[in-house]
GROMACS .gro file of C-alpha atoms in nm:
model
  188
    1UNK     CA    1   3.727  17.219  14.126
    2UNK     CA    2   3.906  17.394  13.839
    3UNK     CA    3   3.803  17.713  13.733
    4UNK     CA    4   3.774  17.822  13.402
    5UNK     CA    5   3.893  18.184  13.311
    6UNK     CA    6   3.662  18.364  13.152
    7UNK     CA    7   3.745  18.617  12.871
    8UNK     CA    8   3.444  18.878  12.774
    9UNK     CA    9   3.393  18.931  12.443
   10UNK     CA   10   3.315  19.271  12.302
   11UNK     CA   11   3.056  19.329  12.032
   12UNK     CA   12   3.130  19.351  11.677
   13UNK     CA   13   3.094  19.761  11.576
   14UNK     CA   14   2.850  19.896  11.358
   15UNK     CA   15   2.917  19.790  10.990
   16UNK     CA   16   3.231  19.568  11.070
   17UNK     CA   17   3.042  19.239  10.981
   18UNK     CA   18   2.940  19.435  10.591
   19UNK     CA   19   3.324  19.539  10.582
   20UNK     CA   20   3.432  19.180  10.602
   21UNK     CA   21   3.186  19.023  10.376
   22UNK     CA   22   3.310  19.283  10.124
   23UNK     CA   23   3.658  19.201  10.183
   24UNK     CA   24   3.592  18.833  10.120
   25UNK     CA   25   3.397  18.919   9.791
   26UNK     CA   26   3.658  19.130   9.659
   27UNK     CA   27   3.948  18.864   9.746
   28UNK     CA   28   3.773  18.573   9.542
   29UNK     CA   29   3.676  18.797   9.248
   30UNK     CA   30   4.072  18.934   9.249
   31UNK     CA   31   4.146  18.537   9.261
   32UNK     CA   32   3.921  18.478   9.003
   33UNK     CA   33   4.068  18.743   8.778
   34UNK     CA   34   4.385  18.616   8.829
   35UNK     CA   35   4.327  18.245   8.759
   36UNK     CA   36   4.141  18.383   8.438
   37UNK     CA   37   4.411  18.536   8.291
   38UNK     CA   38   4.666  18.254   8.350
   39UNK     CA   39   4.456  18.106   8.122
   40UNK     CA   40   4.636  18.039   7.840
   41UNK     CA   41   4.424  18.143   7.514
   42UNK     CA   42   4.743  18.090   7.233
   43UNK     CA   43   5.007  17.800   7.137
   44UNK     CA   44   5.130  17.671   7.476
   45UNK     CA   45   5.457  17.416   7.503
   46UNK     CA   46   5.518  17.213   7.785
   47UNK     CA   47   5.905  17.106   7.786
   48UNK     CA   48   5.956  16.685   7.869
   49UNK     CA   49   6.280  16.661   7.811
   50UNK     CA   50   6.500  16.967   7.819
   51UNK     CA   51   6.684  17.016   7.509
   52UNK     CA   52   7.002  17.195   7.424
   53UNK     CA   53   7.195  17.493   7.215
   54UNK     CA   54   6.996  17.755   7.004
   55UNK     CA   55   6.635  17.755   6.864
   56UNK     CA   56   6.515  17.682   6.514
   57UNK     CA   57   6.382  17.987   6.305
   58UNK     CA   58   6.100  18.037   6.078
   59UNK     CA   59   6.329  17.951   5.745
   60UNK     CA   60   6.505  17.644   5.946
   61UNK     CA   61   6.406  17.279   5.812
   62UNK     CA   62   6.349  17.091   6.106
   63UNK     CA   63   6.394  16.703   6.185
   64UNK     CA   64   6.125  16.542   6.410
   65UNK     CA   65   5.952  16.297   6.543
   66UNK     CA   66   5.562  16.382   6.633
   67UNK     CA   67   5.245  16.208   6.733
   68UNK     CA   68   4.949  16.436   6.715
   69UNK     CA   69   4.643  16.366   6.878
   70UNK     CA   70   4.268  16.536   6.890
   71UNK     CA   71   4.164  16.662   7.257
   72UNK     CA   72   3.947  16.312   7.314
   73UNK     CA   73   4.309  16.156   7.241
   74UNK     CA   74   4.234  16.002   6.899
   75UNK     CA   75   4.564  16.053   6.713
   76UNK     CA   76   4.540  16.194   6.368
   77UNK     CA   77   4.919  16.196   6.229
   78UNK     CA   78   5.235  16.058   6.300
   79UNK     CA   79   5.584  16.122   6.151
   80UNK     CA   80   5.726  15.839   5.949
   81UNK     CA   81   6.043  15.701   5.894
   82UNK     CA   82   6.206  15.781   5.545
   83UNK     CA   83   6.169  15.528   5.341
   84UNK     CA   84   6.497  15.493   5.216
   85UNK     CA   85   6.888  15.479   5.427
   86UNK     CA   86   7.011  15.833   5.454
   87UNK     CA   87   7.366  15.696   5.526
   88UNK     CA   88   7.355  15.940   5.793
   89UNK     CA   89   7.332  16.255   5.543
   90UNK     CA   90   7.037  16.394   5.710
   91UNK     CA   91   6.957  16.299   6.063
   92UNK     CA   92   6.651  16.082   6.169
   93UNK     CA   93   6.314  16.240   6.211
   94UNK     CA   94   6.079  16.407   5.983
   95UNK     CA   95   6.200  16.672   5.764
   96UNK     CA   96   5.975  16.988   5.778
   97UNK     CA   97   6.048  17.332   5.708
   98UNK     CA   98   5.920  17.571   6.011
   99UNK     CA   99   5.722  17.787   5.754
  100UNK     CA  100   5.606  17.520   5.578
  101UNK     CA  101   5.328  17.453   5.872
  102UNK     CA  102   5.005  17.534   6.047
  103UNK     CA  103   5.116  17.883   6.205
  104UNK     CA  104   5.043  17.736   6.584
  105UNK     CA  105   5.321  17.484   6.490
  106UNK     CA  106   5.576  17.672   6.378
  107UNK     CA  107   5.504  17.866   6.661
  108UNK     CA  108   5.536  17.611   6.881
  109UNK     CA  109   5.851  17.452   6.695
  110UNK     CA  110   6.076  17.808   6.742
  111UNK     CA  111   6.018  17.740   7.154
  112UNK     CA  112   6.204  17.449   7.097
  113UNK     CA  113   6.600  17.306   7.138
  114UNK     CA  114   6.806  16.980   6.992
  115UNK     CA  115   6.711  16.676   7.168
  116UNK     CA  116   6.466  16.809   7.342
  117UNK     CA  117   6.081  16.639   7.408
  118UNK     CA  118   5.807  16.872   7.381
  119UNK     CA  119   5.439  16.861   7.424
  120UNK     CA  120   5.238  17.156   7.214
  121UNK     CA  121   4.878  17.213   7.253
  122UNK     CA  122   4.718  17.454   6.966
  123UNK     CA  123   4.425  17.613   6.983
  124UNK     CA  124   4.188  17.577   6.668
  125UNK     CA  125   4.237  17.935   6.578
  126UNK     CA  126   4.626  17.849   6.534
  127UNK     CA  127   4.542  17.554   6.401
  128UNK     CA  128   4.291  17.459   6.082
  129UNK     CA  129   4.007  17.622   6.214
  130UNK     CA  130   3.699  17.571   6.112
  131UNK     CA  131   3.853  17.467   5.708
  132UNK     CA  132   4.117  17.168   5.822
  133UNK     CA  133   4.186  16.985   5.535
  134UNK     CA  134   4.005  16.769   5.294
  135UNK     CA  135   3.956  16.431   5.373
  136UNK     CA  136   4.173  16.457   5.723
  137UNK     CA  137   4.077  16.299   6.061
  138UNK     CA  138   4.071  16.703   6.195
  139UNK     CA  139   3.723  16.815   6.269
  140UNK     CA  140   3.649  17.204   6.195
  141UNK     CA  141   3.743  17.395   6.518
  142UNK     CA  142   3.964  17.066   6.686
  143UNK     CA  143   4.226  17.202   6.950
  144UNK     CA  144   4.536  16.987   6.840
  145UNK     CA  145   4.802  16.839   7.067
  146UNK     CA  146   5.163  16.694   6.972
  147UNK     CA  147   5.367  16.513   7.123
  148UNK     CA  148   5.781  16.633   6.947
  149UNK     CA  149   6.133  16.507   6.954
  150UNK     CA  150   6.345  16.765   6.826
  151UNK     CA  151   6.588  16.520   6.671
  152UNK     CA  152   6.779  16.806   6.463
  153UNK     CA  153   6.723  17.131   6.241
  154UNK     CA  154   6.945  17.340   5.976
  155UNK     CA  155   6.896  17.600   5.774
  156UNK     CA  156   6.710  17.550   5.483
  157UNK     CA  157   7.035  17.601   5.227
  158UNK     CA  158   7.208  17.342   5.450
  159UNK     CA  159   6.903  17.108   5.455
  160UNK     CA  160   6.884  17.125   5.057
  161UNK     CA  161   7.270  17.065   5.028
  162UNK     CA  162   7.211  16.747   5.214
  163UNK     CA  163   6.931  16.682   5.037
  164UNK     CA  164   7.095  16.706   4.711
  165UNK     CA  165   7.422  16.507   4.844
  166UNK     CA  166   7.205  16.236   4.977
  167UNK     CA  167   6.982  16.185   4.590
  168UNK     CA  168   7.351  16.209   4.435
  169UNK     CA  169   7.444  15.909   4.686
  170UNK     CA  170   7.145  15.738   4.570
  171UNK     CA  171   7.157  15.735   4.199
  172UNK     CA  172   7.548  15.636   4.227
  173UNK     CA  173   7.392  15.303   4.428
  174UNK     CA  174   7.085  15.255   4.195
  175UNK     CA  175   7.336  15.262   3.903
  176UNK     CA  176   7.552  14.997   4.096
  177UNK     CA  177   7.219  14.795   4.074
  178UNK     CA  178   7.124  14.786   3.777
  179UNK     CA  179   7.469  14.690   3.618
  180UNK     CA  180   7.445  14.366   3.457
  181UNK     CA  181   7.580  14.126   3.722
  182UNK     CA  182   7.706  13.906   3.444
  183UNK     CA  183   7.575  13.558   3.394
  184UNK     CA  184   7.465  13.315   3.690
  185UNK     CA  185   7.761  13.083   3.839
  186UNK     CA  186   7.694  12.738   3.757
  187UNK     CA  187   7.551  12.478   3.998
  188UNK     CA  188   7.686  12.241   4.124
   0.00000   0.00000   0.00000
């Protein structure tokens, strides 16, 4: 028959069993604190697609497309096409100048690069708040998410140069159009 080695065991001291209760206490509530303050409370921005070259500033108009969206998912705006060729005077996208926007936006908008695919998730409080605007989809206190291309930006003086170039462009073609065309050719 085999025998089975025996090892004694040796009782626990006095107050060791207290010691590592405590020890376990004080390890989740240090976890605890931790995962607490990795909460993020401000504008956060979650990169899709990494973008390149320098960042839009607060004064920079910047070119984009967006879909933003309530926290149950409902989507409340989207960017639109212009509706009118550009004749590639101003790049695709949105215009909208950084400042111009909710301040979580803009925030969110300066962490961003050229080509790049962003999702940023506002709190209310950098938001609308409890006042979002008249008639709008946005409840009062709504989180809001969006989902950004960064097609382009400029600097405002550069964006109303093209601006200017591109209505210029525009009225030479409408005045194209509304020549006379002379009289219809006859049928045959």
């Amino acid at each position: 028959m085999t025998e089975i080695t025996r090892v004694p065991l040796q009782p626990i001291a006095k107050g060791s069993l207290t010691k590592l209760w405590l020890g376990v206490v004080v390890a989740v509530l240090l976890g605890a604190g931790i995962a607490f303050a990795s909460v993020p409370d401000g504008v956060t921005v979650d990169t899709i697609t990494e973008g390149t070259g320098p960042r839009p500033g607060p004064s920079d108009v910047v070119f984009i497309k967006y879909v933003g969206t309530l926290a149950d998912g409902t989507e409340f705006d989207r960017s639109k096409e212009l509706p009118f060729p550009t004749g590639g005077i101003i790049p695709d996208g949105m215009p909208m100048q950084v400042s111009g926007v909710v301040p979580g936006f803009a925030e969110g908008l300066q962490q961003m690069q050229k080509g790049g695919k962003y999702v940023v998730n506002i709190p209310a409080k950098d938001a609308y708040g409890d006042a979002p605007p008249p008639n709008s989809p946005i409840p009062p206190n709504a989180n809001l998410t969006f989902d950004v291309e960064m097609v382009d930006f400029m600097s405002e003086a550069e964006a109303t140069q093209r601006f200017q170039a591109l209505q210029q462009m525009m009225q030479a073609q409408q005045g194209g159009a509304e020549a006379p065309a002379g009289p219809p050719a006859p049928q045959q």
